[in-house]
Structure formats: structure tokens, C-alpha cells
Amino acid sequence: MTVASIGKALGAAESAAAEDPIDVETISSRTASVLAMKMGTSTREDMDSALPAIVRHLNLLLCEDLGADRDQEVRALIRKGYTLIDPSKRPAEGTPSFGAFLYLRDVALLTRRLLWIYTERNGLGAP
């Protein structure tokens, strides 16, 4: 796949996500690609370019009714999510690459957990 094709595919995924805020397939795919990144082979630019979409997906899931009022574990995950999306907690320009890598993985892992909860609560197929 060429760079232009990748860009078009990501753009199409973003358009689809705009129509249906919780696109399980897109979120699952994007988190899988982030979790497949390796510290030794990923550049800081790769990490920085993946970060906005992952944070956006996490934010979308945090806005859903995931049953936090009935489930203490879900409530704890949501609190962690709000902590992670806080702009003061995100990696800055001066953050070492390792810190950005760990943050990106933390966001992707939490997003996947919340996506699983979302699919279970809504009777959708597993992500």
C-alpha cells in the first residue's frame, strides 16, 4: 500500500467515524496498530501522528454509557481515561520518546478495554 493509499484509507476511516461515533472496527484496528508498534523501530513522529486519533477514540468511549454507575471497575477505568486525556498529562515536545511510547500504549490499552465493555453492553461482536 502506498503512502497516498494509507492516507486515503485513514481519511475514509475518519469520515466513517464521523457518521457513526463508535466505529468498533476502526477503533479496534487503530488500537491494534498502536499496540503493534515497537519502541526500537517506531519514530517519535510515528507516535505523535498516532496519538490524536487514539485520544479521540478514548474520548468518544468515555462519553458513552458504559455502566459506570453500576460497576466500580468500569468507574475506575473511566477515571483513568479522564486522567489520560487531560492535556497536562499528554506527552509534550520535550517528553522523551520512551515516555511518549508508554503514554500511547496506555491510551491504546485503555481504549481497547473500554471498547470491549462497550461492545459487551451493546450486544455487538467482540472487537
Tab-separated table of C-alpha atoms in Angstrom:
chain	number	residue	atom	x	y	z
A	1	MET	CA	0.000	0.000	0.000
A	2	THR	CA	1.406	3.385	-0.937
A	3	VAL	CA	1.601	6.364	1.376
A	4	ALA	CA	-1.206	8.085	-0.545
A	5	SER	CA	-3.389	4.989	-0.192
A	6	ILE	CA	-2.736	4.826	3.528
A	7	GLY	CA	-3.700	8.479	3.839
A	8	LYS	CA	-6.891	7.886	1.870
A	9	ALA	CA	-7.743	4.835	3.966
A	10	LEU	CA	-7.234	6.759	7.191
A	11	GLY	CA	-9.288	9.642	5.817
A	12	ALA	CA	-12.095	7.258	4.875
A	13	ALA	CA	-11.974	5.743	8.333
A	14	GLU	CA	-12.203	9.208	9.868
A	15	SER	CA	-15.221	10.036	7.663
A	16	ALA	CA	-16.958	6.816	8.653
A	17	ALA	CA	-16.199	7.535	12.297
A	18	ALA	CA	-17.758	10.989	11.964
A	19	GLU	CA	-21.050	9.413	10.818
A	20	ASP	CA	-21.061	6.690	13.496
A	21	PRO	CA	-19.131	7.926	16.529
A	22	ILE	CA	-18.297	4.458	17.838
A	23	ASP	CA	-16.898	2.550	14.880
A	24	VAL	CA	-15.802	-0.648	16.598
A	25	GLU	CA	-13.796	-1.896	13.630
A	26	THR	CA	-11.852	1.346	13.175
A	27	ILE	CA	-11.092	1.735	16.869
A	28	SER	CA	-10.055	-1.898	17.137
A	29	SER	CA	-7.816	-1.624	14.087
A	30	ARG	CA	-6.208	1.608	15.208
A	31	THR	CA	-5.511	0.362	18.726
A	32	ALA	CA	-4.070	-2.861	17.294
A	33	SER	CA	-1.668	-0.874	15.113
A	34	VAL	CA	-0.551	1.234	18.053
A	35	LEU	CA	-0.032	-1.838	20.216
A	36	ALA	CA	1.992	-3.439	17.395
A	37	MET	CA	4.449	-0.522	17.446
A	38	LYS	CA	7.875	-1.343	18.831
A	39	MET	CA	9.942	1.187	20.722
A	40	GLY	CA	13.101	0.298	18.799
A	41	THR	CA	11.557	0.691	15.352
A	42	SER	CA	8.991	3.471	15.863
A	43	THR	CA	9.982	7.082	15.490
A	44	ARG	CA	8.715	9.852	17.684
A	45	GLU	CA	6.900	11.192	14.618
A	46	ASP	CA	5.083	7.847	14.263
A	47	MET	CA	3.995	8.067	17.884
A	48	ASP	CA	2.965	11.716	17.650
A	49	SER	CA	0.947	11.084	14.489
A	50	ALA	CA	-0.951	8.148	16.053
A	51	LEU	CA	-1.711	9.952	19.299
A	52	PRO	CA	-4.568	12.338	18.326
A	53	ALA	CA	-6.756	9.584	16.850
A	54	ILE	CA	-6.236	7.232	19.794
A	55	VAL	CA	-7.051	10.002	22.282
A	56	ARG	CA	-10.126	10.913	20.200
A	57	HIS	CA	-11.313	7.283	20.282
A	58	LEU	CA	-10.784	7.117	24.033
A	59	ASN	CA	-12.696	10.364	24.468
A	60	LEU	CA	-15.610	9.003	22.393
A	61	LEU	CA	-15.803	5.893	24.549
A	62	LEU	CA	-15.650	7.932	27.755
A	63	CYS	CA	-18.771	9.787	26.598
A	64	GLU	CA	-20.741	6.537	26.239
A	65	ASP	CA	-22.844	4.886	28.916
A	66	LEU	CA	-20.579	2.009	29.877
A	67	GLY	CA	-22.354	1.200	33.118
A	68	ALA	CA	-20.069	3.135	35.453
A	69	ASP	CA	-22.997	3.857	37.756
A	70	ARG	CA	-23.410	0.100	38.331
A	71	ASP	CA	-19.842	-1.169	38.085
A	72	GLN	CA	-16.959	0.006	40.254
A	73	GLU	CA	-14.304	-1.419	37.894
A	74	VAL	CA	-15.740	0.477	34.938
A	75	ARG	CA	-15.860	3.612	37.074
A	76	ALA	CA	-12.128	3.184	37.846
A	77	LEU	CA	-11.323	2.715	34.138
A	78	ILE	CA	-13.264	5.855	33.259
A	79	ARG	CA	-11.419	7.856	35.915
A	80	LYS	CA	-8.133	6.603	34.479
A	81	GLY	CA	-9.326	7.566	30.994
A	82	TYR	CA	-10.142	11.118	32.013
A	83	THR	CA	-6.731	11.374	33.647
A	84	LEU	CA	-5.038	10.183	30.449
A	85	ILE	CA	-6.867	12.585	28.133
A	86	ASP	CA	-6.067	15.565	30.357
A	87	PRO	CA	-3.863	17.778	28.153
A	88	SER	CA	-1.421	18.316	31.015
A	89	LYS	CA	-0.776	14.543	31.138
A	90	ARG	CA	-0.055	14.144	27.421
A	91	PRO	CA	3.495	13.972	26.103
A	92	ALA	CA	4.935	17.353	25.163
A	93	GLU	CA	7.695	18.208	22.734
A	94	GLY	CA	10.311	17.733	25.437
A	95	THR	CA	8.964	14.384	26.614
A	96	PRO	CA	11.461	11.611	25.899
A	97	SER	CA	10.383	9.155	23.195
A	98	PHE	CA	10.089	6.374	25.759
A	99	GLY	CA	7.589	8.454	27.764
A	100	ALA	CA	5.541	9.180	24.637
A	101	PHE	CA	5.641	5.484	23.715
A	102	LEU	CA	4.389	4.395	27.148
A	103	TYR	CA	1.649	7.036	27.145
A	104	LEU	CA	0.474	5.965	23.680
A	105	ARG	CA	0.352	2.315	24.757
A	106	ASP	CA	-1.523	3.197	27.956
A	107	VAL	CA	-4.152	5.094	25.973
A	108	ALA	CA	-4.464	2.308	23.383
A	109	LEU	CA	-4.781	-0.407	26.055
A	110	LEU	CA	-7.425	1.510	27.980
A	111	THR	CA	-9.288	2.310	24.761
A	112	ARG	CA	-9.369	-1.401	23.900
A	113	ARG	CA	-10.683	-2.292	27.356
A	114	LEU	CA	-13.438	0.314	27.142
A	115	LEU	CA	-14.247	-0.770	23.587
A	116	TRP	CA	-14.693	-4.332	24.830
A	117	ILE	CA	-17.025	-3.088	27.576
A	118	TYR	CA	-18.930	-1.001	25.009
A	119	THR	CA	-19.424	-3.987	22.686
A	120	GLU	CA	-20.498	-6.235	25.556
A	121	ARG	CA	-23.022	-3.702	26.898
A	122	ASN	CA	-24.470	-3.086	23.436
A	123	GLY	CA	-24.582	-6.712	22.273
A	124	LEU	CA	-22.083	-6.142	19.461
A	125	GLY	CA	-19.437	-8.571	18.254
A	126	ALA	CA	-16.152	-8.647	20.123
A	127	PRO	CA	-13.619	-6.103	18.877
